[in-house]
PDB file of C-alpha atoms in Angstrom:
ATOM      1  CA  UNK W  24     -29.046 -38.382  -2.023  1.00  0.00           C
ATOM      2  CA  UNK W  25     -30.017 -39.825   1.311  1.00  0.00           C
ATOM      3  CA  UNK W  26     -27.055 -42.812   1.404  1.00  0.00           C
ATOM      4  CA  UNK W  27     -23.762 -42.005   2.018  1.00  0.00           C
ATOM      5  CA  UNK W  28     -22.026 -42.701  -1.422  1.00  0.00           C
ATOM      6  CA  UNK W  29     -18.339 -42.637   0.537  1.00  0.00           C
ATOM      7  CA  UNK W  30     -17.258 -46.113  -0.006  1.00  0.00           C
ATOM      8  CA  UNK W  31     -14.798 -47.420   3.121  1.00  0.00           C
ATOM      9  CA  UNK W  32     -16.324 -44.459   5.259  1.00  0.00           C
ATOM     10  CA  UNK W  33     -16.777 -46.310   8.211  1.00  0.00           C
ATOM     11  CA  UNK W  34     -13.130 -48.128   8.079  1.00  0.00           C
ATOM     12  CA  UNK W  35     -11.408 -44.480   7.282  1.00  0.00           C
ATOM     13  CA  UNK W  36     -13.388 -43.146  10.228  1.00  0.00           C
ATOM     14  CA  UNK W  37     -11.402 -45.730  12.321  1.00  0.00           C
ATOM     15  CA  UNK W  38      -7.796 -44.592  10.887  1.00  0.00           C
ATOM     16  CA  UNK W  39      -6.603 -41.955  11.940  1.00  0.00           C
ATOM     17  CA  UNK W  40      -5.793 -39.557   8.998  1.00  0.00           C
ATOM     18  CA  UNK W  41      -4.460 -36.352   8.165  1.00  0.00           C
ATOM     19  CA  UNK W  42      -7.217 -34.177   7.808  1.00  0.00           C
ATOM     20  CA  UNK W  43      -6.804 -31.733   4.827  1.00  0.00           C
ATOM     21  CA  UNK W  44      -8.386 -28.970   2.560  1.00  0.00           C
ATOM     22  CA  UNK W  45      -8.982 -28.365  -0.870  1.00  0.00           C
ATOM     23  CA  UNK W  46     -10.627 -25.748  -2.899  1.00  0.00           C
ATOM     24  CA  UNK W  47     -13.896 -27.226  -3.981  1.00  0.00           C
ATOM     25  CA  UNK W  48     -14.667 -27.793  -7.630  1.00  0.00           C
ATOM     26  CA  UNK W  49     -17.875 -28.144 -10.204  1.00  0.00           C
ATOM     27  CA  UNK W  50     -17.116 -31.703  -9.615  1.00  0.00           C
ATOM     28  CA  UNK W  51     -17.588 -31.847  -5.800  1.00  0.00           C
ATOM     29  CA  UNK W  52     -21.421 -30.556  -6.086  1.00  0.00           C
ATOM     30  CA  UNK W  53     -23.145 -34.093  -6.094  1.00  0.00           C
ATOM     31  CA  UNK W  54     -20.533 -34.333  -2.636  1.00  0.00           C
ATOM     32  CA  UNK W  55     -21.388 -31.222  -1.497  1.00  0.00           C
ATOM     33  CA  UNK W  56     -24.893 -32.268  -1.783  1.00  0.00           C
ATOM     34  CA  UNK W  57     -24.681 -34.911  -0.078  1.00  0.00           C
ATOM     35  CA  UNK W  58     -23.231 -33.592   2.871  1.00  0.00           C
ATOM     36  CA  UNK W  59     -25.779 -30.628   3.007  1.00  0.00           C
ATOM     37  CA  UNK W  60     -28.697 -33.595   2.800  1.00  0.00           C
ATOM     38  CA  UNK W  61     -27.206 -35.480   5.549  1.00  0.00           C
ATOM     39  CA  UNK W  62     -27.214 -32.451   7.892  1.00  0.00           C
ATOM     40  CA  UNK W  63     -30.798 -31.697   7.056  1.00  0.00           C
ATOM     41  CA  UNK W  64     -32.745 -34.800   6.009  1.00  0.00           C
ATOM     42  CA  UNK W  65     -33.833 -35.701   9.530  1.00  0.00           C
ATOM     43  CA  UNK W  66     -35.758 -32.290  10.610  1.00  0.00           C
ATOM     44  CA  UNK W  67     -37.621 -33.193   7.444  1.00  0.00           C
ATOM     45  CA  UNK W  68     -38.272 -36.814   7.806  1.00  0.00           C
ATOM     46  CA  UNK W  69     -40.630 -36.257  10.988  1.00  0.00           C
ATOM     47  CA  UNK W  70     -42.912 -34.178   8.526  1.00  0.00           C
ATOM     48  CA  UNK W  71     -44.474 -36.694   7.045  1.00  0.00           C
ATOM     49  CA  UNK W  72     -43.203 -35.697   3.368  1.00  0.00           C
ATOM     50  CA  UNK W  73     -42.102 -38.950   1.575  1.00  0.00           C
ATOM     51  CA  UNK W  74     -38.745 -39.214   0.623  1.00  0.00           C
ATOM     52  CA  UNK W  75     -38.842 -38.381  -3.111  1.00  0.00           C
ATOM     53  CA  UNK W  76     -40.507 -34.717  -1.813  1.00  0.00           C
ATOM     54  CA  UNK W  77     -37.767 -34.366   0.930  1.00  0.00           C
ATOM     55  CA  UNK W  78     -35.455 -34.928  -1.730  1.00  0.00           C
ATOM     56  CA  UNK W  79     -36.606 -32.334  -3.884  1.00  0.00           C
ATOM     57  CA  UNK W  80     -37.110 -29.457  -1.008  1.00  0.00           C
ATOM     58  CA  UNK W  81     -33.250 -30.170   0.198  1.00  0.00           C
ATOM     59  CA  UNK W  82     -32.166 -29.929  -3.122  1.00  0.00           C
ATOM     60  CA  UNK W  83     -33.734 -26.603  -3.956  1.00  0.00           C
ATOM     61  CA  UNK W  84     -32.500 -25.428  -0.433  1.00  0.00           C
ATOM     62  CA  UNK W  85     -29.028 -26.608  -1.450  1.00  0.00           C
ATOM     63  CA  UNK W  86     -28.954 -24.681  -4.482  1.00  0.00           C
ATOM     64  CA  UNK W  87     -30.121 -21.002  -2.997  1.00  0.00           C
ATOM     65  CA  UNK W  88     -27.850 -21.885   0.183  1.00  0.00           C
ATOM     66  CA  UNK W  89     -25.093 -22.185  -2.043  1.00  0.00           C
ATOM     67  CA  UNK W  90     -25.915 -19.188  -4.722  1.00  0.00           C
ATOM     68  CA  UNK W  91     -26.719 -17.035  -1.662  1.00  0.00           C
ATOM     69  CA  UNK W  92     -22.945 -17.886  -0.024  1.00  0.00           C
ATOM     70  CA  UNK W  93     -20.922 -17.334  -3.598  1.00  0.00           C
ATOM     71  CA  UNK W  94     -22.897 -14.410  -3.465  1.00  0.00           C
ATOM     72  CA  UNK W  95     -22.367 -12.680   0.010  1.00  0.00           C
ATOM     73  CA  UNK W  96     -18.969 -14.093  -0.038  1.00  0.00           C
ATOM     74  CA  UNK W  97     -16.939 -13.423  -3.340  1.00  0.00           C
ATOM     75  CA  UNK W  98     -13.736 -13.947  -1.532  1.00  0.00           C
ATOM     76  CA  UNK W  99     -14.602 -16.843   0.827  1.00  0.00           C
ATOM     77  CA  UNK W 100     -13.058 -20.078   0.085  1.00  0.00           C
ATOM     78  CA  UNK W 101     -15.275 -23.282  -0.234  1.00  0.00           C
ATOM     79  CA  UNK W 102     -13.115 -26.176   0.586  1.00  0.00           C
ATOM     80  CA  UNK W 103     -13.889 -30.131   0.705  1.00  0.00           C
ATOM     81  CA  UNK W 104     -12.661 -31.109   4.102  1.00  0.00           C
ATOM     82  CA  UNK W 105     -10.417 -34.585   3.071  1.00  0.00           C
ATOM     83  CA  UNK W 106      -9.659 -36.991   5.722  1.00  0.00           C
ATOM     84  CA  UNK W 107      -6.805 -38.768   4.249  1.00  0.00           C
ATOM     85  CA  UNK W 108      -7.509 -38.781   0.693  1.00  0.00           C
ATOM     86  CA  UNK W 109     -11.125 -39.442   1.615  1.00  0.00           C
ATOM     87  CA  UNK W 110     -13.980 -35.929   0.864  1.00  0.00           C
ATOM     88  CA  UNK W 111     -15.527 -36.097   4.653  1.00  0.00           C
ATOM     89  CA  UNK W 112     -16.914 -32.478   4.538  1.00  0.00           C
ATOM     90  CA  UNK W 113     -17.357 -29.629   3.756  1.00  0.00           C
ATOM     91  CA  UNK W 114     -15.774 -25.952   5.326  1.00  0.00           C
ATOM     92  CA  UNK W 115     -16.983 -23.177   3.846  1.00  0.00           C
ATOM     93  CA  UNK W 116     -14.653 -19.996   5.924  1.00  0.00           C
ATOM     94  CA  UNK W 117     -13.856 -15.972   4.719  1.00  0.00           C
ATOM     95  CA  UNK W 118     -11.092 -13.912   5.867  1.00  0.00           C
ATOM     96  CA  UNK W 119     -11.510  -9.948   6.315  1.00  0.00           C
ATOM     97  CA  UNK W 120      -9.118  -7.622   7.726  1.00  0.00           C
ATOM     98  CA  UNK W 121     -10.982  -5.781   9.931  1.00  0.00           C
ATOM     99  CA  UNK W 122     -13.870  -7.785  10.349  1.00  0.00           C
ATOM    100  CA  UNK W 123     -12.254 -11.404  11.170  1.00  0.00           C
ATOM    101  CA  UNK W 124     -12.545 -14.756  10.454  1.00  0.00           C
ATOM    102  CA  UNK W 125     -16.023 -15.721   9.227  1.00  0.00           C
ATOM    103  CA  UNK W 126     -16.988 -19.552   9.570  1.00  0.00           C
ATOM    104  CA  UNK W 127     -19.844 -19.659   6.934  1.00  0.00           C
ATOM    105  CA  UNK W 128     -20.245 -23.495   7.281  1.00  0.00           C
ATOM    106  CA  UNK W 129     -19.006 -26.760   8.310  1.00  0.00           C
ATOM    107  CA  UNK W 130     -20.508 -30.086   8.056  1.00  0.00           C
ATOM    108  CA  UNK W 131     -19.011 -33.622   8.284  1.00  0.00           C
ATOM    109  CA  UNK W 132     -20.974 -36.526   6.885  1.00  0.00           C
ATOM    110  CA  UNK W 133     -22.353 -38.678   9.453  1.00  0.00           C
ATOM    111  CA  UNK W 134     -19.746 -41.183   9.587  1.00  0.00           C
ATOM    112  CA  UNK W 135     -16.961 -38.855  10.547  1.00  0.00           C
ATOM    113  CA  UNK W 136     -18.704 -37.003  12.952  1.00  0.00           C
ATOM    114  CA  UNK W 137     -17.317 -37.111  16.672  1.00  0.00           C
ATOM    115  CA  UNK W 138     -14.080 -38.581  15.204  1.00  0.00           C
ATOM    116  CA  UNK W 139     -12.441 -35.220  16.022  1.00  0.00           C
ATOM    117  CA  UNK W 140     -12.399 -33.920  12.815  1.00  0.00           C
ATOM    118  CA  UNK W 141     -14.422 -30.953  13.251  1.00  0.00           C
ATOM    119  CA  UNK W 142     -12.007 -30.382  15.966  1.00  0.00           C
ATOM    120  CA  UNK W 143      -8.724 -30.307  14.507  1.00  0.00           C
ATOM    121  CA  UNK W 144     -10.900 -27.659  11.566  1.00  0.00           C
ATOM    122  CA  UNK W 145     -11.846 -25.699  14.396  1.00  0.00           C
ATOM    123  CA  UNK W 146      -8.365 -25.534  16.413  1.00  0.00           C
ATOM    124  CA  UNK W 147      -6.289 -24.452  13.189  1.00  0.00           C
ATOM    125  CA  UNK W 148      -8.819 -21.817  12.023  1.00  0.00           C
ATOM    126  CA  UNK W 149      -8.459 -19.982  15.358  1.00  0.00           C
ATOM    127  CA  UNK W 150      -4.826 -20.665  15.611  1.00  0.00           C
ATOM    128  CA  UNK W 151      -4.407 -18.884  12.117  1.00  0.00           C
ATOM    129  CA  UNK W 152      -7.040 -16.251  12.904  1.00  0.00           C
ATOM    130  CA  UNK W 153      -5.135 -15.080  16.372  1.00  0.00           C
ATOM    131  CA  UNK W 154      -1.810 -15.256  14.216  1.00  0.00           C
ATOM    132  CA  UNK W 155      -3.215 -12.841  11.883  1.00  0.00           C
ATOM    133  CA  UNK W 156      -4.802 -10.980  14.383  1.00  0.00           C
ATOM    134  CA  UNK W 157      -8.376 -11.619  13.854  1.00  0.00           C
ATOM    135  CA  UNK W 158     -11.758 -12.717  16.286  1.00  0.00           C
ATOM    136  CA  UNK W 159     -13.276 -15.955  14.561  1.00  0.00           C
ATOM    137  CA  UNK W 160     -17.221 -14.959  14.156  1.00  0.00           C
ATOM    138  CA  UNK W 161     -20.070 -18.369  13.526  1.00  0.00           C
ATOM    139  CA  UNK W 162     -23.439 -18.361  13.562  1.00  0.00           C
ATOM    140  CA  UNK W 163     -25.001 -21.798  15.000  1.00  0.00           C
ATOM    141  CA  UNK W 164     -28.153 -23.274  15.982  1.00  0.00           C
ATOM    142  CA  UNK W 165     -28.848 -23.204  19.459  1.00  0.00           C
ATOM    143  CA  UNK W 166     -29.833 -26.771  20.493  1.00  0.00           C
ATOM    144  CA  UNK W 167     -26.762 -27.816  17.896  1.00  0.00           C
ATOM    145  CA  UNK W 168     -24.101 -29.926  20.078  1.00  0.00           C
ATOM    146  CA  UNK W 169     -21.518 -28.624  19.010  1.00  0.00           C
ATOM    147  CA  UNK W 170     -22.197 -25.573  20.957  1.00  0.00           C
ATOM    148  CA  UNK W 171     -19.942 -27.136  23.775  1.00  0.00           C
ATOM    149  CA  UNK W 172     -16.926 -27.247  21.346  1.00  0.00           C
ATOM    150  CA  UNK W 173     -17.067 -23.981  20.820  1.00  0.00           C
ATOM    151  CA  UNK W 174     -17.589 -22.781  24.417  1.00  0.00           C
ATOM    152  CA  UNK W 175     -14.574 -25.335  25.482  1.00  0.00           C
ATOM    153  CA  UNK W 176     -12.746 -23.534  22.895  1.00  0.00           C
ATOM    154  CA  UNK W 177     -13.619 -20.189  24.361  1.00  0.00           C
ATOM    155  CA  UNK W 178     -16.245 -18.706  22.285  1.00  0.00           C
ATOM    156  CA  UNK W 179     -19.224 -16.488  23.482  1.00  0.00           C
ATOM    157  CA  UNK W 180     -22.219 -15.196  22.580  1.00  0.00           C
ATOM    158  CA  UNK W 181     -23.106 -12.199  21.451  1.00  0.00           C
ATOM    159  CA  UNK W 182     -26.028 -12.444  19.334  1.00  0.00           C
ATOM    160  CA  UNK W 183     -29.216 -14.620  18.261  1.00  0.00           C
ATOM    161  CA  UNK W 184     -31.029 -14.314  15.102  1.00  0.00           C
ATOM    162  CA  UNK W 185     -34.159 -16.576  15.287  1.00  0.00           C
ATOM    163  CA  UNK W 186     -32.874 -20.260  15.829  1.00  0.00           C
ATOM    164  CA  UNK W 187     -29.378 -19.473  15.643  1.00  0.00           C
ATOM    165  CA  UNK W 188     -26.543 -18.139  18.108  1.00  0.00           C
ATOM    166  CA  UNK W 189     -23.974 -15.579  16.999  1.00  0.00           C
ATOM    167  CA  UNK W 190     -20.527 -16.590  18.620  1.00  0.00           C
ATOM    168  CA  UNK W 191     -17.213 -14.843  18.094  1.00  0.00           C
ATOM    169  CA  UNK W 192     -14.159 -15.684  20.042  1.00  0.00           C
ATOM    170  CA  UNK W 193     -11.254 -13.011  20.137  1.00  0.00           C
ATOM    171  CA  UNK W 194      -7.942 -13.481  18.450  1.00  0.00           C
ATOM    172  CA  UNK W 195      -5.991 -14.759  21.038  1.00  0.00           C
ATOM    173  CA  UNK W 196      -4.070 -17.875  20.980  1.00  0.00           C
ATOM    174  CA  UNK W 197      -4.822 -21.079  22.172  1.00  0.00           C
ATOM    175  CA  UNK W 198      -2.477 -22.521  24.980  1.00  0.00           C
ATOM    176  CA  UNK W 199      -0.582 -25.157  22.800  1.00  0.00           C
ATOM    177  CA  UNK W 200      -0.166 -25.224  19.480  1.00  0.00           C
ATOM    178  CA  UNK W 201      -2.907 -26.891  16.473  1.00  0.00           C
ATOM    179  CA  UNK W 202      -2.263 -29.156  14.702  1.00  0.00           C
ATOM    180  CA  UNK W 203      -0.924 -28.202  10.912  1.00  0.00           C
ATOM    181  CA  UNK W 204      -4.390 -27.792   8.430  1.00  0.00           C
ATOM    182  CA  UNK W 205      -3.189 -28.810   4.798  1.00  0.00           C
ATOM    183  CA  UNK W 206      -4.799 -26.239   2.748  1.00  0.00           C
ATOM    184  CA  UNK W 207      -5.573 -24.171   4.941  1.00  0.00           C
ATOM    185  CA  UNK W 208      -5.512 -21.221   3.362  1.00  0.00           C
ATOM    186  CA  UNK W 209      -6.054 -17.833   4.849  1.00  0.00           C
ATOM    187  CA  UNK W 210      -6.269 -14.752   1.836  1.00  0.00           C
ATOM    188  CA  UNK W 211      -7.424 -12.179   3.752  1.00  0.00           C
ATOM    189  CA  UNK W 212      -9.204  -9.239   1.902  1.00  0.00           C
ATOM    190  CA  UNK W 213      -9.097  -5.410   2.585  1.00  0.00           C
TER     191      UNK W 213
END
């Protein structure tokens, strides 16, 4: 689990690609692993654990990430981000009236990161958020860099919970328009 198994990654990641979503399956876990590994293996390589262990720990975080997420979200969607017709990542995003738009996670394989993927995700969720009328809410870690996307894209904080940030950012439309999200799909519950 610690390669990337995406063969022509790096040549995709070059290409620019229309960036899609579809609803994840049973077949996408060994992906979906994957992508959670390659956002975690690191912290856990400087403990001195050898690979095999690592291995084993991510995967049994993997699995109560993911039961805890189907659980606490029954309605969220859990989508394989597709960069052409490529699985890059995963976004894993719920939709309540009243409540907002809930970014539960999103991770990009290495390869695709700071390609502007995560971006274009970012951009169309708010754009469909403030047309339904709903504040975007993510937790994220605070030395993550991707805290300066969201405070270019006018998110704040208001809340930490240990080593994470709380952000929301109102529903109010950005300046332009986003680009169009395939798949994107907003089913927003009561």
């Amino acid at each position: 689990m610690t390669g990337t198994p995406v063969s022509g990654a790096a040549a995709a990641a070059e290409q620019p690609a229309v960036v899609s979503l579809r609803a994840s399956t049973s077949a996408d876990r060994d992906f979906l692993k994957t992508v959670f590994f390659s956002t975690r293996f690191d912290e856990f390589a400087a403990s001195g654990l050898s690979v095999t262990e690592i291995d084993a720990l991510l995967a049994q975080q993997f699995d109560m990430q993911e039961s805890y997420y189907r659980r606490h979200y029954p309605a969220g969607r859990f989508d394989v981000v597709m960069s052409g017709d490529i699985p890059v990542g995963r976004l894993y995003h719920d939709w309540k009236r009243g409540r907002g738009l809930s970014v539960i996670d999103i991770a990009l394989l290495p390869t695709f990161r700071g390609a502007g993927i995560g971006t274009r995700l970012m951009q169309a969720l708010v754009e469909r958020a403030a047309q339904a009328g709903l504040a975007v809410n993510l937790y994220v870690e605070v030395n993550n860099p991707v805290q300066s996307l969201y405070r270019r894209m006018d998110f704040v904080k208001c809340g930490e919970n240990g080593i994470y940030e709380s952000l929301r950012r109102e529903a109010v439309p950005f300046g332009s328009i986003a680009e169009p999200l395939p798949g994107l799909q907003s089913s927003i519950a009561e």
